[in-house]
Coordinates of C-alpha atoms in Angstrom, one line a residue:
L1 CA 2.1 5.4 15.3
H2 CA 1.1 8.2 12.7
R3 CA -2.3 8.6 12.3
N4 CA -2.6 9.2 8.6
K5 CA 0.5 6.7 7.6
P6 CA 0.0 3.1 6.8
P7 CA 0.8 1.0 9.6
I8 CA 4.2 -0.5 8.4
A9 CA 6.0 2.6 7.4
G10 CA 4.3 4.5 10.3
S11 CA 5.8 2.2 12.9
I12 CA 9.4 2.7 11.1
E13 CA 8.7 6.4 10.7
W14 CA 7.8 6.3 14.7
V15 CA 11.0 4.5 15.5
D16 CA 13.4 6.9 13.7
E17 CA 11.8 9.8 15.5
M18 CA 12.3 8.0 18.9
K19 CA 16.0 7.4 17.9
D20 CA 16.2 10.8 17.2
R21 CA 14.8 12.0 20.5
I22 CA 17.0 9.5 22.0
N23 CA 20.2 10.5 20.6
E24 CA 19.6 14.4 20.6
P25 CA 20.7 14.8 24.6
L26 CA 23.1 11.8 24.3
D27 CA 25.0 13.8 21.7
A28 CA 25.4 16.6 23.8
F29 CA 26.3 14.6 26.4
T30 CA 29.1 12.7 24.7
K31 CA 30.4 16.3 23.5
L32 CA 31.2 17.3 26.9
D33 CA 34.8 17.3 27.9
Y34 CA 33.7 16.0 31.3
A35 CA 34.6 13.5 33.6
A36 CA 31.0 12.6 34.0
K37 CA 31.1 10.2 31.2
E38 CA 33.8 8.4 32.4
T39 CA 32.0 7.4 35.8
D40 CA 30.2 4.3 36.1
D41 CA 26.8 6.3 35.8
G42 CA 28.2 7.7 32.7
K43 CA 29.1 4.3 31.3
R44 CA 25.8 2.8 32.5
V45 CA 24.0 6.0 30.6
L46 CA 26.2 5.1 27.2
A47 CA 25.4 1.4 27.8
K48 CA 21.4 1.6 28.1
H49 CA 21.4 4.2 25.4
E50 CA 23.2 1.9 22.8
E51 CA 20.6 -1.0 24.2
L52 CA 17.6 0.9 23.6
I53 CA 18.8 1.7 20.1
Q54 CA 19.5 -1.9 19.5
L55 CA 16.0 -2.9 20.5
L56 CA 14.5 -0.2 18.5
D57 CA 16.7 -1.0 15.6
K58 CA 15.6 -4.8 15.8
F59 CA 11.9 -3.9 16.2
A60 CA 11.8 -1.8 12.7
K61 CA 13.5 -4.6 11.4
S62 CA 11.4 -7.2 12.3
I63 CA 8.4 -4.9 11.1
F64 CA 9.9 -4.3 7.9
D65 CA 11.2 -8.0 7.4
D66 CA 7.5 -9.4 8.2
W67 CA 6.1 -6.7 5.6
S68 CA 8.7 -7.6 3.1
K69 CA 8.1 -11.4 3.2
N70 CA 4.4 -11.2 2.5
V71 CA 4.3 -8.3 0.2
G72 CA 5.1 -9.9 -3.1
Q73 CA 2.9 -12.7 -2.8
A74 CA -0.1 -10.6 -1.3
A75 CA 0.4 -8.1 -4.8
N76 CA 1.2 -10.8 -7.1
F77 CA -2.1 -12.7 -6.0
N78 CA -4.3 -9.4 -6.2
L79 CA -2.7 -8.4 -9.5
K80 CA -4.0 -11.6 -11.1
Q81 CA -7.6 -10.8 -10.1
N82 CA -10.2 -9.8 -12.9
L83 CA -10.4 -6.0 -13.3
L84 CA -14.5 -6.4 -12.8
T85 CA -16.7 -8.2 -10.7
R86 CA -20.6 -8.6 -11.5
N87 CA -23.4 -9.7 -9.1
T88 CA -25.0 -12.3 -11.0
D89 CA -28.4 -11.8 -9.1
S90 CA -28.6 -7.9 -10.1
Q91 CA -26.1 -7.5 -12.8
I92 CA -24.3 -4.8 -11.2
I93 CA -20.7 -4.6 -11.9
T94 CA -18.1 -3.5 -9.6
T95 CA -14.3 -2.2 -10.0
N96 CA -12.4 -5.3 -8.6
F97 CA -9.0 -3.4 -7.2
D98 CA -8.2 -4.9 -3.9
P99 CA -7.6 -2.6 -0.9
Q100 CA -4.7 -4.6 -0.2
L101 CA -3.3 -3.3 -3.3
I102 CA -3.8 0.1 -1.9
G103 CA -2.1 -0.6 1.1
V104 CA 0.8 -1.9 -0.6
L105 CA 1.0 1.3 -2.7
R106 CA 0.7 3.7 0.4
E107 CA 3.2 1.5 2.5
V108 CA 5.8 1.7 -0.4
K109 CA 5.2 5.6 -0.8
Y110 CA 5.6 6.2 2.7
M111 CA 8.4 3.5 3.1
Q112 CA 10.7 5.3 0.6
Q113 CA 10.7 8.3 2.8
T114 CA 11.7 6.4 6.2
K115 CA 15.4 5.5 6.9
T116 CA 15.0 2.1 7.6
G117 CA 12.9 1.6 4.2
S118 CA 15.1 3.2 1.8
S119 CA 14.1 2.1 -1.9
D120 CA 16.9 -0.2 -2.1
Q121 CA 15.6 -2.3 0.6
V122 CA 12.0 -2.4 -0.7
P123 CA 11.0 -5.6 -2.2
E124 CA 11.3 -5.7 -6.1
E125 CA 7.5 -6.6 -6.8
A126 CA 6.4 -3.8 -4.2
T127 CA 8.5 -1.2 -6.4
K128 CA 7.6 -2.4 -9.5
M129 CA 4.1 -2.1 -8.6
Y130 CA 4.6 1.4 -7.2
Q131 CA 6.4 2.6 -10.2
E132 CA 2.8 1.8 -11.9
N133 CA 0.8 3.8 -9.5
E134 CA -0.3 6.5 -11.7
K135 CA -1.5 3.8 -14.2
F136 CA -3.5 2.2 -11.7
V137 CA -4.9 5.1 -10.4
N138 CA -6.0 6.0 -14.0
Y139 CA -7.6 2.6 -14.4
V140 CA -9.5 2.4 -11.2
T141 CA -10.7 6.1 -11.7
N142 CA -11.9 5.1 -15.4
L143 CA -13.3 1.9 -14.4
D144 CA -15.2 3.2 -11.5
Y145 CA -16.9 6.0 -13.8
T146 CA -17.7 3.1 -16.2
T147 CA -19.3 0.8 -13.7
K148 CA -21.2 3.8 -12.4
S149 CA -22.8 4.7 -15.6
Y150 CA -23.5 1.0 -16.4
N151 CA -25.1 0.4 -12.9
K152 CA -27.1 3.5 -13.1
I153 CA -28.5 2.6 -16.6
R154 CA -29.0 -1.1 -15.1
L155 CA -30.7 0.2 -12.1
T156 CA -33.0 3.4 -13.5
I157 CA -34.1 1.6 -16.7
L158 CA -37.7 1.3 -16.7
D159 CA -39.3 -2.1 -17.8
V160 CA -41.1 -0.1 -20.7
E161 CA -37.4 1.3 -21.8
K162 CA -35.7 -2.1 -21.6
P163 CA -36.9 -3.4 -25.1
L164 CA -35.2 -0.1 -26.7
V165 CA -32.1 -0.7 -25.3
E166 CA -31.7 -4.5 -24.6
K167 CA -29.2 -4.9 -27.6
Q168 CA -27.2 -2.0 -26.8
L169 CA -27.0 -3.7 -23.3
E170 CA -25.9 -7.2 -24.8
E171 CA -23.2 -5.7 -26.9
I172 CA -21.8 -3.8 -23.8
D173 CA -22.2 -7.0 -21.6
K174 CA -20.4 -8.7 -24.2
K175 CA -17.4 -6.4 -24.1
L176 CA -17.3 -6.3 -20.1
L177 CA -17.3 -9.9 -20.3
R178 CA -13.3 -9.8 -21.1
A179 CA -12.8 -7.7 -18.4
E180 CA -14.9 -9.9 -16.0
K181 CA -13.3 -13.2 -17.3
E182 CA -9.8 -12.6 -19.2
L183 CA -8.2 -9.3 -18.1
S184 CA -6.4 -9.0 -15.1
W185 CA -4.6 -5.8 -13.1
S186 CA -1.2 -7.5 -14.5
T187 CA -2.5 -7.8 -18.0
A188 CA -4.2 -4.2 -18.0
G189 CA -1.6 -2.1 -19.9
R190 CA -0.7 -4.8 -22.4
V191 CA -4.4 -5.0 -24.2

């Protein structure tokens, strides 16, 4: 498994690399115009090679199929979550972008680079989500900046300053309430 790759795409790429490593010497063996490949040992080597390739293909397919079955449901569920969440005790807000969505985006990116996970095989929900990757990056970046600024004000304001900015904070809270209660990641671009 590749260190910096997501688990599914990394496993599939590992399978592709293993098949390449196995096929290379066998290709040289089969190109020989030599009686060795017609012997019992030669035939056994070819049969074992085919068996190993089939096992690797089956492994890659099972990993990909398991991921494909669950990715759409996970993505749809998380895309329906609100943009922001608020801690009711401290009034601190956070961007509500689930790490599972980041995982889906990374998997699709690297999956499209593997032989097994070509873009026509990646589930439609995941592909659609990946096509909006840049939009999500922009939204998360902007929301993170906004939440950090808002939280900094909430955390650093002195008691004597509160009456001076209380009305502005209430106005900001009214606007943020929409992102906490109404807006989700799937509706964010249509507002």
